[in-house]
XYZ file of C-alpha atoms in Angstrom:
684
model
C 36.616 53.647 -11.735
C 39.980 54.657 -13.147
C 42.738 52.074 -13.237
C 45.297 54.869 -13.445
C 44.806 56.635 -10.130
C 48.183 58.080 -8.990
C 49.596 56.184 -6.038
C 49.427 59.275 -3.807
C 45.657 59.422 -4.465
C 45.096 55.791 -3.419
C 43.908 54.791 0.063
C 43.921 51.217 1.357
C 41.788 51.215 4.500
C 39.935 48.791 6.730
C 36.992 49.221 9.067
C 37.867 47.510 12.350
C 35.965 47.339 15.644
C 34.298 45.257 18.327
C 31.314 43.178 17.226
C 28.096 45.239 16.898
C 29.895 48.601 16.866
C 28.491 49.202 13.377
C 31.338 48.463 10.928
C 29.164 46.911 8.232
C 26.509 49.642 8.581
C 29.205 52.326 8.208
C 30.632 50.495 5.178
C 27.159 50.279 3.600
C 26.665 54.064 3.943
C 30.168 54.746 2.646
C 29.402 52.689 -0.479
C 26.062 54.446 -0.939
C 27.346 58.015 -0.632
C 30.307 57.202 -2.888
C 27.839 56.036 -5.556
C 29.061 52.437 -5.430
C 25.599 51.081 -4.579
C 22.180 52.623 -5.180
C 20.150 51.107 -2.376
C 21.082 50.939 1.303
C 20.870 47.467 2.840
C 20.445 46.591 6.504
C 22.292 44.127 8.732
C 19.077 42.994 10.446
C 17.403 42.286 7.102
C 20.472 40.485 5.745
C 20.640 42.819 2.740
C 24.014 44.555 3.208
C 26.505 44.428 0.359
C 29.574 43.314 2.307
C 27.888 40.576 4.392
C 27.213 38.326 1.407
C 27.622 34.850 2.944
C 24.454 32.969 3.907
C 25.730 32.575 7.476
C 26.401 36.341 7.716
C 22.905 37.199 6.529
C 21.291 34.766 8.977
C 23.318 35.775 12.033
C 23.714 39.487 11.362
C 27.480 39.364 11.916
C 30.526 39.664 9.673
C 32.402 36.376 9.355
C 34.848 36.941 6.520
C 36.600 40.139 5.461
C 35.143 41.555 2.236
C 36.879 43.961 -0.143
C 35.593 46.663 -2.458
C 36.838 49.757 -4.264
C 35.225 53.194 -4.490
C 35.973 56.781 -5.455
C 35.618 59.855 -3.249
C 36.717 63.211 -4.564
C 39.971 62.592 -6.432
C 40.869 59.522 -4.331
C 40.402 55.827 -5.063
C 39.757 53.955 -1.818
C 40.216 50.205 -1.445
C 38.046 49.189 1.525
C 38.106 45.992 3.588
C 35.245 45.383 6.043
C 36.551 43.058 8.773
C 34.775 40.844 11.331
C 34.387 41.991 14.929
C 33.958 38.586 16.590
C 37.112 37.266 18.260
C 36.732 33.826 16.624
C 37.498 35.464 13.275
C 40.445 37.566 14.439
C 42.640 36.026 11.712
C 40.585 37.956 9.134
C 41.533 41.197 10.888
C 45.165 40.077 11.193
C 45.664 39.425 7.504
C 43.749 42.539 6.477
C 45.840 44.838 8.678
C 48.998 43.217 7.284
C 48.250 44.687 3.835
C 46.371 47.901 4.699
C 47.930 51.356 4.976
C 45.305 52.894 7.285
C 42.401 51.960 9.509
C 39.084 53.410 10.621
C 38.346 52.203 14.144
C 34.654 52.354 15.006
C 33.377 52.665 18.568
C 29.900 52.375 20.045
C 29.100 55.750 21.662
C 27.366 53.962 24.552
C 29.776 51.086 25.224
C 32.994 52.985 24.415
C 36.120 50.846 24.184
C 35.115 47.165 24.301
C 37.329 44.043 24.574
C 37.652 43.379 20.853
C 38.326 47.102 20.334
C 41.483 46.550 22.389
C 42.404 43.482 20.337
C 42.116 45.215 16.952
C 43.928 48.270 18.334
C 46.864 46.050 19.365
C 46.823 44.398 15.941
C 46.963 47.836 14.274
C 49.874 48.767 16.565
C 51.664 45.540 15.567
C 51.591 46.516 11.883
C 52.126 50.284 12.474
C 48.803 51.182 10.862
C 47.812 54.866 11.216
C 44.147 55.228 12.089
C 41.247 57.585 12.629
C 38.289 56.904 14.938
C 34.576 57.188 14.326
C 32.273 57.244 17.366
C 29.121 55.631 16.004
C 25.553 55.345 17.350
C 25.443 58.898 18.724
C 21.630 58.685 18.543
C 21.368 55.862 21.114
C 20.229 56.384 24.700
C 23.321 56.751 26.879
C 25.604 57.917 24.043
C 28.530 59.946 25.375
C 31.133 61.238 22.900
C 33.601 62.628 25.435
C 33.412 59.548 27.677
C 34.222 57.348 24.670
C 37.263 59.501 23.860
C 38.330 59.294 27.498
C 38.089 55.482 27.392
C 40.430 55.490 24.365
C 43.048 57.174 26.541
C 42.653 54.918 29.575
C 42.029 51.552 27.924
C 44.023 51.860 24.716
C 46.798 54.248 25.726
C 45.890 56.269 22.628
C 46.345 59.988 22.028
C 42.989 60.968 20.467
C 42.204 64.468 19.252
C 38.562 65.406 18.617
C 38.203 67.252 15.299
C 34.395 67.316 15.610
C 31.883 67.801 18.389
C 28.273 66.560 18.191
C 25.231 68.775 17.833
C 22.836 67.225 20.316
C 22.985 63.663 21.595
C 20.789 60.580 21.899
C 17.478 61.121 20.061
C 18.271 64.832 19.595
C 21.559 64.187 17.723
C 21.297 65.999 14.409
C 24.801 66.816 13.192
C 28.402 67.774 13.916
C 30.557 70.855 14.260
C 33.861 70.726 12.366
C 36.457 72.230 14.718
C 38.993 72.825 11.937
C 36.704 74.337 9.311
C 34.601 76.113 11.999
C 31.385 74.976 10.342
C 28.342 72.936 11.292
C 26.795 70.102 9.301
C 23.147 69.492 10.206
C 21.734 66.305 8.664
C 18.171 65.568 7.623
C 16.173 62.826 9.354
C 15.212 61.008 6.141
C 18.334 58.753 6.102
C 19.252 60.193 2.719
C 22.378 61.785 4.185
C 21.546 65.298 2.949
C 22.849 68.078 5.153
C 22.944 71.835 5.508
C 26.267 73.528 5.974
C 26.269 76.560 8.227
C 27.925 78.472 11.064
C 28.458 77.065 14.551
C 25.116 77.081 16.428
C 24.839 79.909 18.976
C 24.240 77.531 21.903
C 27.508 75.697 21.148
C 29.807 78.716 20.701
C 31.393 78.376 24.165
C 31.853 74.604 23.895
C 33.182 75.007 20.357
C 35.864 77.507 21.445
C 37.018 75.316 24.341
C 37.317 72.201 22.181
C 38.927 74.040 19.289
C 41.571 75.572 21.573
C 42.277 72.124 23.046
C 42.541 70.629 19.530
C 44.880 73.341 18.224
C 47.112 73.014 21.301
C 47.314 69.227 20.932
C 48.138 69.420 17.217
C 50.636 72.254 17.734
C 52.526 70.144 20.295
C 53.469 67.740 17.488
C 54.947 70.438 15.234
C 57.890 72.642 16.183
C 56.851 75.528 13.935
C 53.245 75.516 15.120
C 54.058 75.338 18.828
C 56.086 78.541 18.530
C 53.168 80.241 16.772
C 50.765 78.913 19.387
C 52.869 80.115 22.324
C 53.303 83.534 20.726
C 49.526 83.733 20.167
C 49.919 84.036 16.397
C 47.175 83.058 13.965
C 47.396 79.428 12.801
C 45.680 78.797 9.468
C 43.339 75.901 8.753
C 45.789 74.573 6.145
C 48.585 74.516 8.722
C 46.362 72.658 11.200
C 45.363 70.076 8.574
C 48.923 69.579 7.387
C 50.272 69.136 10.929
C 47.418 66.785 11.848
C 48.106 64.628 8.796
C 51.803 64.347 9.687
C 51.001 63.509 13.322
C 48.487 60.851 12.233
C 50.949 59.210 9.843
C 53.587 59.177 12.611
C 51.127 57.497 15.081
C 51.349 60.542 17.400
C 47.674 61.556 17.160
C 44.404 59.825 16.298
C 41.704 62.129 14.833
C 38.213 61.413 16.213
C 34.892 62.029 14.428
C 31.319 61.104 15.316
C 27.958 60.297 13.787
C 25.306 57.627 13.454
C 25.622 55.374 10.433
C 22.145 53.856 10.793
C 20.604 57.319 10.286
C 23.211 58.325 7.669
C 24.662 61.179 9.715
C 28.356 62.031 9.668
C 29.457 59.669 6.862
C 30.554 62.259 4.273
C 32.892 64.063 6.727
C 34.326 60.641 7.621
C 35.161 59.983 3.965
C 36.754 63.446 3.730
C 38.893 62.580 6.772
C 39.978 59.273 5.200
C 41.311 61.164 2.174
C 42.804 63.983 4.247
C 44.516 62.150 7.113
C 45.095 58.476 6.259
C 48.190 57.546 4.234
C 48.586 56.630 0.604
C 50.976 53.771 -0.275
C 53.568 56.464 -1.011
C 53.305 57.829 2.552
C 54.177 54.602 4.358
C 57.618 53.090 4.677
C 58.741 51.186 1.570
C 58.139 47.464 2.022
C 61.232 45.430 2.856
C 62.036 41.779 2.294
C 64.920 39.415 1.689
C 66.602 38.967 -1.647
C 65.640 35.481 -2.880
C 69.202 34.595 -3.910
C 71.468 36.382 -1.424
C 69.228 36.645 1.654
C 70.145 40.321 2.052
C 67.471 42.821 3.065
C 66.077 44.865 0.166
C 63.271 47.394 -0.195
C 60.686 47.940 -2.902
C 59.412 51.456 -3.578
C 55.674 51.891 -4.376
C 56.231 52.697 -8.058
C 54.784 51.077 -11.164
C 58.215 51.041 -12.838
C 59.835 49.136 -9.936
C 60.197 45.310 -9.945
C 56.975 43.499 -9.069
C 56.515 42.591 -5.388
C 53.110 41.545 -4.018
C 51.784 39.407 -1.187
C 48.876 36.975 -1.209
C 46.792 37.640 1.893
C 43.597 35.665 1.312
C 42.340 32.747 -0.776
C 38.721 31.952 -1.618
C 37.105 29.061 -3.480
C 34.730 30.731 -5.915
C 32.013 28.363 -7.222
C 32.041 30.020 -10.669
C 35.666 30.782 -11.554
C 37.608 28.569 -9.144
C 40.303 29.620 -6.717
C 40.703 33.361 -6.125
C 43.862 34.736 -4.517
C 43.653 38.252 -3.057
C 46.904 40.173 -3.524
C 48.308 43.498 -2.374
C 50.775 44.943 -4.870
C 53.583 46.833 -3.145
C 55.676 47.678 -6.219
C 55.580 47.153 -9.967
C 52.575 46.091 -12.038
C 50.589 42.872 -12.471
C 49.151 42.319 -15.926
C 46.552 39.755 -16.976
C 48.259 36.784 -18.631
C 51.721 37.611 -17.271
C 54.024 35.090 -15.599
C 55.059 35.705 -11.998
C 57.446 33.940 -9.632
C 56.591 32.556 -6.189
C 59.859 32.484 -4.177
C 58.127 30.630 -1.328
C 57.582 27.578 -3.538
C 60.256 28.334 -6.146
C 57.683 28.014 -8.952
C 56.544 30.194 -11.827
C 52.795 30.787 -12.166
C 50.596 32.448 -14.746
C 48.115 35.171 -13.841
C 45.045 34.016 -15.751
C 42.767 36.931 -14.878
C 42.782 39.911 -12.539
C 39.592 41.175 -10.929
C 38.601 43.935 -8.540
C 36.278 42.587 -5.887
C 33.034 44.185 -4.801
C 32.164 41.843 -1.906
C 31.322 38.612 -3.808
C 31.075 40.272 -7.233
C 33.975 40.618 -9.652
C 34.992 43.326 -12.132
C 37.722 42.318 -14.559
C 40.714 44.614 -15.050
C 43.672 44.370 -17.399
C 46.229 45.144 -14.728
C 46.887 46.644 -11.303
C 49.759 48.813 -10.151
C 51.725 49.670 -7.026
C 49.515 50.170 -3.982
C 46.517 48.313 -5.431
C 44.480 45.458 -3.977
C 42.923 42.932 -6.351
C 42.230 39.219 -6.772
C 43.948 36.847 -9.206
C 42.732 33.711 -10.939
C 45.260 31.035 -11.893
C 47.678 31.097 -8.938
C 47.126 27.435 -8.051
C 50.272 27.010 -5.960
C 50.127 30.319 -4.085
C 48.912 30.232 -0.481
C 48.128 32.901 2.111
C 51.326 34.727 3.086
C 53.241 33.843 -0.091
C 55.080 36.458 -2.145
C 54.684 36.807 -5.901
C 57.306 38.855 -7.719
C 59.498 39.427 -10.754
C 61.801 36.389 -11.102
C 64.715 38.520 -12.282
C 64.692 40.513 -9.033
C 62.983 38.048 -6.728
C 62.239 39.125 -3.162
C 60.628 37.316 -0.235
C 58.318 39.573 1.791
C 57.525 38.921 5.442
C 54.750 36.352 5.672
C 51.594 36.613 7.805
C 51.501 34.837 11.166
C 48.272 33.519 12.643
C 47.312 32.364 16.151
C 47.098 28.649 16.886
C 43.593 27.133 17.214
C 42.334 26.440 20.740
C 39.181 24.316 20.262
C 38.832 20.951 18.522
C 35.946 18.664 17.579
C 35.829 15.250 15.937
C 33.929 14.991 12.672
C 33.034 11.975 10.571
C 30.704 11.639 7.565
C 27.294 10.133 8.208
C 27.811 7.863 5.194
C 31.114 6.169 4.318
C 30.635 7.217 0.706
C 30.931 10.873 1.806
C 34.504 10.537 3.144
C 36.046 11.840 -0.098
C 33.594 14.766 -0.167
C 34.489 15.561 3.461
C 38.218 15.463 2.680
C 37.696 17.764 -0.314
C 35.631 20.241 1.751
C 38.230 20.286 4.543
C 41.054 20.839 2.047
C 39.293 23.846 0.487
C 38.333 25.385 3.839
C 41.872 24.884 5.191
C 43.233 26.661 2.121
C 40.913 29.621 2.808
C 41.337 29.807 6.598
C 44.863 29.530 8.105
C 43.427 29.131 11.630
C 41.461 26.022 10.610
C 43.637 22.942 11.233
C 42.917 19.241 10.781
C 44.503 15.919 11.644
C 43.470 12.287 11.305
C 43.301 10.171 14.465
C 44.430 6.669 13.468
C 43.204 5.148 16.744
C 39.594 6.311 16.434
C 39.425 6.685 12.660
C 38.060 10.211 13.116
C 39.086 13.514 11.576
C 39.848 16.168 14.217
C 39.189 19.770 13.150
C 40.471 22.709 15.195
C 39.569 26.401 15.202
C 39.517 29.610 17.220
C 36.267 28.965 19.102
C 32.898 27.245 19.159
C 31.333 29.758 16.741
C 34.251 29.404 14.326
C 33.833 25.623 14.129
C 30.052 25.927 13.971
C 30.322 28.198 10.919
C 32.836 25.905 9.217
C 30.742 22.765 9.717
C 27.668 24.667 8.482
C 29.593 25.637 5.336
C 30.563 21.989 4.791
C 26.899 21.040 4.903
C 25.585 23.856 2.679
C 28.379 24.491 0.194
C 29.882 21.007 -0.138
C 26.806 18.873 0.678
C 28.617 16.926 3.394
C 26.536 15.718 6.337
C 28.719 14.877 9.322
C 28.507 13.731 12.920
C 30.156 16.336 15.156
C 31.665 15.459 18.532
C 31.766 17.629 21.639
C 34.270 20.519 21.683
C 37.668 19.627 23.085
C 40.320 21.928 24.486
C 43.673 22.163 22.688
C 46.010 21.726 25.658
C 49.790 22.178 25.542
C 52.664 20.876 27.650
C 55.830 22.550 28.873
C 58.752 21.797 31.189
C 59.381 22.788 34.792
C 63.181 23.069 34.829
C 66.383 22.571 32.847
C 67.968 19.304 31.810
C 70.783 17.844 29.725
C 70.424 14.600 27.771
C 72.186 12.452 25.220
C 70.808 10.908 22.054
C 72.877 8.155 20.526
C 72.012 5.960 17.550
C 74.515 3.233 16.653
C 73.362 0.489 14.313
C 75.735 -1.773 12.461
C 74.412 -3.965 9.660
C 75.998 -5.286 6.518
C 77.586 -2.431 4.606
C 77.018 1.124 5.884
C 75.664 1.436 9.422
C 73.851 4.318 11.115
C 75.648 6.624 13.520
C 74.354 9.789 15.145
C 75.351 11.180 18.539
C 74.180 14.447 20.132
C 74.023 16.180 23.494
C 71.333 18.801 24.065
C 70.300 21.131 26.874
C 66.680 22.171 27.368
C 65.265 25.045 29.426
C 61.864 26.736 29.849
C 61.076 30.049 28.156
C 58.495 32.778 28.793
C 54.861 32.334 27.728
C 54.214 32.427 24.028
C 57.844 31.872 23.002
C 57.129 28.587 21.198
C 60.094 26.303 20.501
C 63.532 27.856 19.989
C 66.417 25.730 18.684
C 70.018 26.897 18.771
C 73.276 25.231 17.829
C 76.318 25.813 20.046
C 78.548 23.307 18.202
C 82.159 24.400 17.986
C 85.167 22.788 16.336
C 83.181 20.626 13.942
C 82.014 18.056 16.506
C 78.971 17.647 14.254
C 79.225 18.650 10.573
C 77.067 21.578 9.518
C 74.912 19.473 7.181
C 73.678 17.399 10.150
C 72.586 20.361 12.323
C 69.254 20.830 10.501
C 68.332 17.104 10.779
C 68.998 17.297 14.535
C 66.621 20.283 14.761
C 64.002 18.393 12.728
C 64.264 15.436 15.111
C 63.976 17.658 18.180
C 60.922 19.470 16.850
C 59.295 16.190 15.831
C 59.778 14.816 19.361
C 58.357 17.988 20.930
C 55.160 17.668 18.866
C 54.019 14.915 21.232
C 54.462 15.445 24.977
C 54.788 12.588 27.491
C 51.799 13.612 29.664
C 48.887 13.494 27.234
C 50.422 13.681 23.787
C 49.959 17.455 23.364
C 52.720 19.611 21.785
C 55.453 20.929 24.080
C 55.860 24.727 23.894
C 57.862 27.570 25.418
C 61.188 25.722 25.524
C 64.693 26.436 24.298
C 66.794 23.561 23.024
C 70.548 24.032 22.586
C 72.673 21.502 20.712
C 75.896 21.558 22.756
C 77.972 18.542 21.687
C 78.070 15.278 19.805
C 80.144 13.157 17.489
C 79.944 11.627 14.033
C 81.328 8.795 11.959
C 82.888 9.629 8.607
C 81.198 6.678 6.889
C 78.122 5.693 8.921
C 76.697 9.119 9.833
C 73.666 10.325 7.893
C 70.933 12.957 8.134
C 68.419 10.293 9.180
C 70.716 9.035 11.955
C 71.125 12.515 13.416
C 67.396 13.208 13.124
C 66.661 10.078 15.173
C 69.410 10.945 17.680
C 67.967 14.462 18.091
C 64.503 13.011 18.712
C 65.868 10.543 21.315
C 67.771 13.310 23.125
C 64.735 15.629 23.196
C 62.480 12.949 24.674
C 65.045 12.109 27.355
C 65.645 15.771 28.232
C 61.928 16.521 28.524
C 61.417 13.602 30.905
C 64.274 14.781 33.132
C 63.110 18.423 33.138
C 59.621 17.529 34.401
C 56.463 18.233 32.407
C 53.328 20.189 33.271
C 50.048 20.546 31.387
C 49.001 23.964 30.070
C 45.402 24.953 29.378
C 44.213 27.875 27.234
C 42.856 30.721 29.357
C 40.409 33.211 27.867
C 40.027 36.922 28.571
C 36.322 37.376 29.405
C 34.256 40.530 29.793
C 30.637 40.314 30.950
C 28.323 43.339 30.815
C 25.269 42.805 33.028
C 22.569 44.795 34.844
C 23.664 45.354 38.458
C 20.845 43.219 39.895
C 22.349 40.056 38.399
C 25.977 40.768 39.364
C 26.003 38.337 42.321
C 24.665 35.450 40.220
C 27.152 36.161 37.447
C 30.102 36.252 39.873
C 28.942 33.027 41.541
C 28.760 31.247 38.208
C 32.215 32.518 37.236
C 33.592 31.240 40.549
C 32.331 27.744 39.736
C 34.145 27.986 36.402
C 37.540 28.657 38.073
C 37.502 32.254 36.825
C 40.024 34.792 38.094
C 38.103 38.090 38.508
C 40.411 40.953 37.467
C 38.182 44.002 37.578
C 34.583 45.152 38.120
C 33.473 48.554 36.822
C 30.085 50.221 37.104
C 28.341 52.770 34.929
C 24.869 53.711 36.129
C 23.093 50.365 36.626
C 25.381 48.454 34.263
C 28.278 46.420 35.673
C 31.256 45.266 33.618
C 33.170 42.231 34.907
C 36.612 41.376 33.527
C 37.991 37.943 34.268
C 40.309 35.194 33.082
C 38.560 31.842 32.668
C 39.887 28.459 31.448
C 38.561 27.650 27.988
C 37.405 24.212 29.109
C 35.120 25.829 31.682
C 33.613 28.280 29.190
C 31.772 25.841 26.936
C 28.046 26.531 27.049
C 28.565 29.857 28.838
C 26.230 31.736 26.484
C 23.230 29.655 27.589
C 24.118 29.866 31.287
C 24.524 33.647 31.184
C 21.249 34.031 29.330
C 19.340 32.016 31.947
C 21.034 33.775 34.884
C 20.247 37.280 33.623
C 16.929 36.784 31.794
C 18.791 37.376 28.545
C 19.814 40.910 29.535
C 23.612 40.383 29.812
C 26.161 39.843 27.076
C 29.790 38.819 27.005
C 32.883 38.735 24.821
C 35.787 36.339 25.073
C 39.212 36.110 23.468
C 42.325 33.997 23.946
C 44.722 35.369 26.580
C 47.484 32.814 27.220
C 48.342 29.268 28.205
C 48.566 28.696 31.973
C 49.414 25.703 34.159
C 46.395 23.432 34.524
C 45.435 21.878 37.893
C 46.109 18.165 38.402
C 42.358 17.473 38.332
C 42.333 18.549 34.673
C 44.969 15.956 33.836
C 43.024 13.261 35.692
C 39.876 14.110 33.744
C-alpha cells in the first residue's frame, strides 16, 4: 500500500450501527474484495479479522474498535470497525472524533434500532458526513423502503436512495444503480462475482419512479440543477454525482445503498460510494485548536508541509511491543525516530516506531502524513485525547470527552500476594479505556471499579483474569448515584487561624443554584474591586469542587449546580492559596446544606422487542421495575416497547426477559439521564 497517497485520495471512515446489524461482516467482505485478506471469516465461527480479542470471538460481538487500511481504485481507505453494544459507546465516540466519514449500517428487518439513534447522534455531534447501507436484504421480513422511512421518522435524516433492490428476502439477487441506470446481479456462491446489465424489464416502472424522486431530491440541493430540473432539461450522470457529493459533505443528504454482506452482495458498489461521496481530509473543515503560548484560536490545514498537529485517540497495551498509541494526523508529517511535543503535559517525546494497524497485526512504516491514521510506539506520557505537535508552533486540539460510568462493583484479589498484579492490571486497563474508573475504599479495603454497564465490567474482569492472570472476588453491581440541590442558597466560608508567625486567612461568600440536567458543575467568579486577589480565585474553585465531590446525603458527587464567588476578603500577610481553598470548601458545604439535597439515580432508555403474545407479561414486569412506558409500536406480530427504567431495577433483566418470553424477545438499553430517586431508594 502506498505511503504517498495524495490527501484528496484518502478516506478515513468508520462502520457504525446497532449491535447485530452486520458491521463486522460488512468489514470482512470489504477487506476481502479489496484484496486485504484472502479468506472470509465468520462472526459465528470467531474467525473474522477485526474481532481479534478472545472475548469477541467467544461472544460474537465487537468490543473494541479495530483499525485497518486498504486500497480501492485510486483511494486509500483507513477503516475503523466500531462496537454496536451501548456499553462500549466510548469506542464509537473516540472513533467518530477522528474520522471524516461514516458508513451507517441498518438491519433491513429491524430498521432503525436504539443504538442506531445513539451512533447517529454521535455522528451529528462531530459533523461526520455519512452514507447508509441497508444490510440483510435476504432475511425474511426485509423491507428496504420501510427502513428508509424509519430513518426519516426516527433519525430526522434526509436519505436519498441511489439503489433499489432486485428481489427481496430469499429472492434478493442484486441491485439497480439509479444514477448509472444499470443492474448488478450477484452470484449465489458468496464469491461476490456479479453481472452488469440493463435494468430488468419487470423493474422498469419502479426504476423510473425512484430515479425521478432521486433526481428531484438531489436537484433541490443545487441551484443550477433545480433550474434544469424545472425546465425539464437533461441532467447528466456526472452532474448528479457531483451535486450528491456536495450535498453529502454538507450534511444535506444521506445516500442509501443496500445488499447482504453475509452472501457478499452489494459490497463493491458500497466501496465505490465510499470513494465517490464520503470526504477526504481535504474536504472537511481545517482542524482548529488553541495556540499553546497565546491561547488564541488557530487552524491547521491538511498539508504535509504544515506544522505537525495530531491527536491521540486510543491507547493499547500490546504484549509484544508495549504501549501503542493510535494517532490521527491532521497536518504535517510524523517520522519514525522524530521528537514531538505534547502540549497537554508540556513534555517532549520520541516517536520510537510508527505502524499501520491491521486489527491486531502491525506493519511498520517510516512516516505518515496529513490525514493518516497510524499507531506510535514510544509515547509513554501521551494519553487518550492528548495532542502531539511541532514544539515550534505548538497547538492544543480539542480533547475527547467521554460519558461518566454508571455501574460499580467491588473487586479484591483472592490472594493477598496478587494485590500488586491487580493494581498493575487496573492501571493498564484504565489507560486503555477512559470510561473505566477506579477508586480505593479505605473503610472496606476494597477497590471499586466502575464502567458503562454489567457487560462492560464483565469483559474487563475477564481480561484481568486471562491477560494479567489476576483472580479476583467480584461484588454485586452497584448503581453510581449522584446528588443535586433543590433551590438556591448563599453561604460564607471563613478560615482564620493565628499561630506563631504567619497565620492562615481566607474568607469567601458564594451563591449556589441548580442547573439543567447534564450541566455538571459550573464555577464563576463575580469578584469586583479586588476583594479577593486573582491568584486566590483558582484555589477557591478547587476547594468548591473538592467539597462537591462528596454530597451530604450518601457521599455521592453533587452535579448540575452553578457556584458563583460573589465576595470575600483577604489579609496581606496571612492569606494563602491553601487558606482560600479550605474557605471555598467550607462555603460550598454550607451552601449545599441550606439549598436542600436530593438523590439522583441513573435512568436507562430501554427498548424491548417481543412477540405480541408475551406483551402483557413484559409490561407487567416493567411495571414492577418502576419503568415509565413511553411508546408501544407493532409490526405484524412483533411489538416494540420503549421505556425509561432506573438502572438499579434493570440488573438481571436479561434472565427475566428470557424466562418470560421463552427466549424469543430481546432488548437494548442505554443511559438516558439522571432523575430524582424516590425516598425508598435512599432508605435502601
